[in-house]
Tab-separated table of C-alpha atoms in Angstrom:
chain	number	residue	atom	x	y	z
A	1	MET	CA	-211.814	163.464	-77.759
A	2	ARG	CA	-210.458	160.707	-79.546
A	3	LYS	CA	-206.583	161.254	-80.296
A	4	PHE	CA	-204.496	159.370	-82.910
A	5	SER	CA	-202.190	156.698	-81.654
A	6	LEU	CA	-198.794	156.756	-83.221
A	7	PRO	CA	-198.428	153.191	-84.479
A	8	ALA	CA	-197.122	151.849	-81.201
A	9	LEU	CA	-193.734	153.358	-81.953
A	10	VAL	CA	-192.699	150.019	-83.293
A	11	PHE	CA	-192.004	151.153	-86.769
A	12	SER	CA	-188.409	150.232	-87.299
A	13	LEU	CA	-186.003	150.518	-90.227
A	14	LEU	CA	-185.401	146.722	-89.665
A	15	PHE	CA	-188.800	146.112	-91.321
A	16	PHE	CA	-187.794	147.855	-94.412
A	17	SER	CA	-185.842	146.063	-97.121
A	18	CYS	CA	-184.280	149.296	-98.259
A	19	SER	CA	-184.273	152.431	-95.980
A	20	LYS	CA	-184.668	155.890	-97.425
A	21	PRO	CA	-183.244	159.242	-96.162
A	22	GLY	CA	-186.287	160.293	-94.323
A	23	ASP	CA	-186.688	157.035	-92.404
A	24	LEU	CA	-184.014	157.818	-89.860
A	25	LYS	CA	-185.583	161.191	-89.080
A	26	ILE	CA	-188.944	159.541	-88.613
A	27	SER	CA	-187.374	157.045	-86.258
A	28	ARG	CA	-185.803	159.794	-84.314
A	29	ALA	CA	-189.052	161.815	-84.296
A	30	MET	CA	-190.975	158.844	-82.805
A	31	LYS	CA	-188.332	158.532	-80.079
A	32	SER	CA	-188.733	162.278	-79.332
A	33	TYR	CA	-192.458	161.848	-79.263
A	34	GLN	CA	-192.257	158.955	-76.883
A	35	SER	CA	-190.075	161.091	-74.425
A	36	LYS	CA	-192.645	163.934	-74.883
A	37	ASP	CA	-190.150	166.161	-76.621
A	38	TYR	CA	-192.844	167.408	-78.933
A	39	GLU	CA	-190.869	170.380	-80.369
A	40	ASN	CA	-188.127	168.192	-81.670
A	41	ALA	CA	-190.496	165.482	-82.859
A	42	LEU	CA	-192.441	168.136	-84.896
A	43	LYS	CA	-189.180	169.501	-86.338
A	44	LEU	CA	-188.121	166.035	-87.463
A	45	PHE	CA	-191.466	165.022	-88.952
A	46	GLU	CA	-191.661	168.210	-90.806
A	47	GLU	CA	-188.166	167.721	-92.294
A	48	ALA	CA	-189.091	164.102	-93.187
A	49	LEU	CA	-191.919	165.376	-95.365
A	50	ASP	CA	-189.406	166.965	-97.624
A	51	GLU	CA	-187.310	163.773	-97.971
A	52	GLN	CA	-187.880	160.355	-99.449
A	53	SER	CA	-189.282	157.914	-96.976
A	54	ASN	CA	-190.860	154.503	-96.603
A	55	TYR	CA	-193.720	156.336	-94.715
A	56	SER	CA	-196.471	157.875	-96.729
A	57	PRO	CA	-196.976	161.652	-96.566
A	58	GLU	CA	-200.573	161.172	-95.138
A	59	LEU	CA	-199.218	159.032	-92.374
A	60	ILE	CA	-196.487	161.671	-91.460
A	61	ASN	CA	-199.159	164.351	-91.461
A	62	ASN	CA	-201.223	162.198	-89.162
A	63	PHE	CA	-198.157	161.856	-86.838
A	64	ILE	CA	-197.854	165.687	-86.747
A	65	ALA	CA	-201.576	166.152	-86.232
A	66	ASN	CA	-201.350	163.738	-83.235
A	67	ILE	CA	-198.640	165.707	-81.580
A	68	TYR	CA	-200.671	168.927	-81.843
A	69	LEU	CA	-203.660	167.032	-80.439
A	70	GLN	CA	-201.603	165.870	-77.532
A	71	GLN	CA	-200.875	169.516	-76.819
A	72	ASP	CA	-204.544	170.504	-77.279
A	73	ASP	CA	-203.579	172.753	-80.211
A	74	LEU	CA	-206.624	171.986	-82.289
A	75	GLU	CA	-206.057	174.784	-84.733
A	76	ASN	CA	-202.713	173.272	-86.019
A	77	ALA	CA	-203.916	169.708	-85.490
A	78	VAL	CA	-206.772	170.191	-87.917
A	79	ILE	CA	-204.492	171.692	-90.590
A	80	TYR	CA	-202.441	168.412	-90.763
A	81	GLN	CA	-205.566	166.177	-90.365
A	82	GLU	CA	-206.966	167.943	-93.506
A	83	LYS	CA	-203.680	167.566	-95.322
A	84	SER	CA	-203.701	163.664	-94.506
A	85	CYS	CA	-207.295	163.248	-95.571
A	86	GLU	CA	-206.732	165.221	-98.881
A	87	LEU	CA	-203.812	162.934	-99.751
A	88	HIS	CA	-205.593	159.741	-98.773
A	89	PRO	CA	-209.195	159.773	-97.388
A	90	GLU	CA	-209.366	157.105	-94.690
A	91	TYR	CA	-212.367	156.284	-92.526
A	92	ARG	CA	-210.981	156.876	-89.015
A	93	SER	CA	-208.933	159.882	-90.078
A	94	LEU	CA	-212.126	161.539	-91.433
A	95	VAL	CA	-214.058	160.746	-88.247
A	96	SER	CA	-211.142	162.251	-86.144
A	97	LEU	CA	-211.090	165.217	-88.460
A	98	GLY	CA	-214.788	165.776	-87.909
A	99	MET	CA	-214.362	165.551	-84.099
A	100	THR	CA	-211.646	168.259	-84.261
A	101	ARG	CA	-213.785	170.390	-86.418
A	102	HIS	CA	-216.648	170.053	-83.939
A	103	LEU	CA	-214.490	171.032	-81.092
A	104	LEU	CA	-213.453	174.118	-83.100
A	105	SER	CA	-217.248	174.903	-83.536
A	106	GLN	CA	-216.943	174.278	-87.202
A	107	ASP	CA	-219.923	172.031	-87.408
A	108	ASP	CA	-220.660	172.325	-91.156
A	109	LEU	CA	-217.155	171.125	-91.816
A	110	ALA	CA	-217.518	168.417	-89.123
A	111	GLU	CA	-220.617	167.172	-90.759
A	112	GLU	CA	-218.885	167.123	-94.135
A	113	ALA	CA	-216.057	164.976	-92.760
A	114	TYR	CA	-218.455	162.533	-91.047
A	115	LYS	CA	-220.400	162.125	-94.228
A	116	LYS	CA	-217.291	161.458	-96.269
A	117	ALA	CA	-216.429	158.744	-93.710
A	118	VAL	CA	-219.913	157.220	-94.147
A	119	ASN	CA	-219.483	157.184	-97.888
A	120	LEU	CA	-216.220	155.357	-97.529
A	121	ASN	CA	-217.669	152.700	-95.271
A	122	PRO	CA	-221.435	152.742	-94.665
A	123	LYS	CA	-221.194	149.521	-92.642
A	124	LYS	CA	-219.274	151.107	-89.613
A	125	GLY	CA	-221.017	152.876	-86.741
A	126	GLU	CA	-218.517	155.493	-85.595
A	127	ALA	CA	-219.348	158.085	-88.175
A	128	PHE	CA	-223.094	157.621	-87.841
A	129	ALA	CA	-222.653	157.953	-84.066
A	130	SER	CA	-220.740	161.152	-84.484
A	131	LEU	CA	-223.329	162.512	-86.805
A	132	GLY	CA	-226.142	161.655	-84.339
A	133	ALA	CA	-224.383	163.459	-81.542
A	134	LEU	CA	-223.660	166.435	-83.723
A	135	TYR	CA	-227.380	166.692	-84.784
A	136	ILE	CA	-228.585	166.520	-81.102
A	137	SER	CA	-226.416	169.571	-80.437
A	138	GLN	CA	-228.042	171.302	-83.430
A	139	GLY	CA	-231.639	170.426	-82.404
A	140	LYS	CA	-232.069	168.074	-85.458
A	141	TYR	CA	-233.578	165.297	-83.414
A	142	SER	CA	-235.082	163.155	-86.211
A	143	ASP	CA	-231.793	163.193	-88.040
A	144	ALA	CA	-230.029	162.395	-84.763
A	145	ILE	CA	-232.320	159.339	-84.220
A	146	GLU	CA	-231.829	158.160	-87.804
A	147	ASN	CA	-228.064	158.196	-87.633
A	148	LEU	CA	-227.841	156.840	-84.029
A	149	GLN	CA	-230.083	153.895	-84.984
A	150	LYS	CA	-227.738	153.046	-87.839
A	151	ALA	CA	-224.745	153.413	-85.436
A	152	ALA	CA	-226.501	151.100	-82.896
A	153	GLU	CA	-227.108	148.577	-85.700
A	154	PHE	CA	-223.445	148.346	-86.587
A	155	GLU	CA	-221.940	148.871	-83.067
A	156	GLU	CA	-224.679	147.478	-80.790
A	157	LYS	CA	-222.233	147.000	-77.867
A	158	ILE	CA	-221.105	150.626	-77.591
A	159	ALA	CA	-222.929	152.074	-74.638
A	160	VAL	CA	-222.582	155.835	-75.471
A	161	ILE	CA	-224.438	155.274	-78.720
A	162	HIS	CA	-227.437	154.007	-76.830
A	163	ALA	CA	-227.243	156.811	-74.307
A	164	ASN	CA	-227.145	159.393	-77.033
A	165	LEU	CA	-230.031	157.703	-78.765
A	166	ALA	CA	-231.983	157.850	-75.568
A	167	VAL	CA	-231.391	161.594	-75.429
A	168	ALA	CA	-232.501	162.048	-78.965
A	169	TYR	CA	-235.739	160.067	-78.306
A	170	ALA	CA	-236.415	162.103	-75.182
A	171	ALA	CA	-235.843	165.325	-77.179
A	172	SER	CA	-238.431	164.174	-79.711
A	173	GLY	CA	-240.912	163.312	-76.973
A	174	ASP	CA	-240.543	159.564	-77.157
A	175	GLY	CA	-240.224	158.574	-73.553
A	176	GLU	CA	-240.812	154.891	-74.088
A	177	ASN	CA	-237.931	154.316	-76.497
A	178	ALA	CA	-235.694	156.648	-74.360
A	179	ARG	CA	-236.168	154.297	-71.423
A	180	LYS	CA	-235.389	151.329	-73.543
A	181	GLU	CA	-232.121	152.812	-74.804
A	182	PHE	CA	-231.128	153.846	-71.265
A	183	LYS	CA	-231.637	150.309	-70.092
A	184	ILE	CA	-229.334	149.000	-72.768
A	185	ALA	CA	-226.767	151.745	-71.996
A	186	GLU	CA	-226.885	150.813	-68.393
A	187	SER	CA	-226.473	147.065	-69.167
A	188	LEU	CA	-223.346	148.015	-71.227
A	189	LYS	CA	-221.934	149.908	-68.252
A	190	CYS	CA	-222.178	153.438	-69.833
A	191	GLU	CA	-219.910	155.992	-68.199
A	192	ASN	CA	-221.641	159.176	-66.949
A	193	LEU	CA	-225.046	157.623	-67.525
A	194	ASP	CA	-226.660	160.075	-64.944
A	195	GLU	CA	-225.349	163.027	-67.071
A	196	PHE	CA	-227.181	161.544	-70.138
A	197	LYS	CA	-230.343	161.137	-68.036
A	198	GLU	CA	-230.132	164.690	-66.883
A	199	ARG	CA	-229.840	165.951	-70.471
A	200	ALA	CA	-232.889	163.727	-71.412
A	201	ALA	CA	-234.878	165.203	-68.514
A	202	GLU	CA	-234.330	168.709	-69.864
A	203	PHE	CA	-236.342	167.652	-72.897
A	204	LEU	CA	-238.795	165.276	-71.303
A	205	PRO	CA	-239.349	165.777	-67.551
A	206	ILE	CA	-240.058	162.091	-66.618
A	207	GLU	CA	-238.101	159.555	-64.625
A	208	PHE	CA	-235.610	157.517	-66.737
């Protein structure tokens, strides 16, 4: 699962023309995060939410969500991802929210988050790819193909998109296109390609 990256821990008060009360706490929270003192980092980020800061509330909520993700605490992570997206919907944040929702088996909410991301930017492939993978798991193979085709159009060099598209084709009985997509995935050095082929063979028992 993709996890947020705290902005390289390079945010520094030196970049601000005028620091605010919460900035020092955020700086200290980032240092605690870097040293994996997650408990103190969470405490400081939470306190910073109640103070004036040069960091937006949605960004602080993303920081908090990331700490919970680092600890595989999906239930708390998704709370802060939701808060961040409610304050300021952003493409990658919505995709990450959808991924967390899916891991929590909340696929209706995951689908909703992915579709919001698509509406924000219909020219990026990540949300389409996530929708496609979700639809495969739900047995909606025509929807999976449609979304994965769009994902491949915008992100043609991402191997896993082609691998998932191959699985979707196999699930719909289209062995010819499944083979074509597996060849592309192989040329792009797809990790765990054999696992995708095993999944495809469960739907269509031919050699890929």
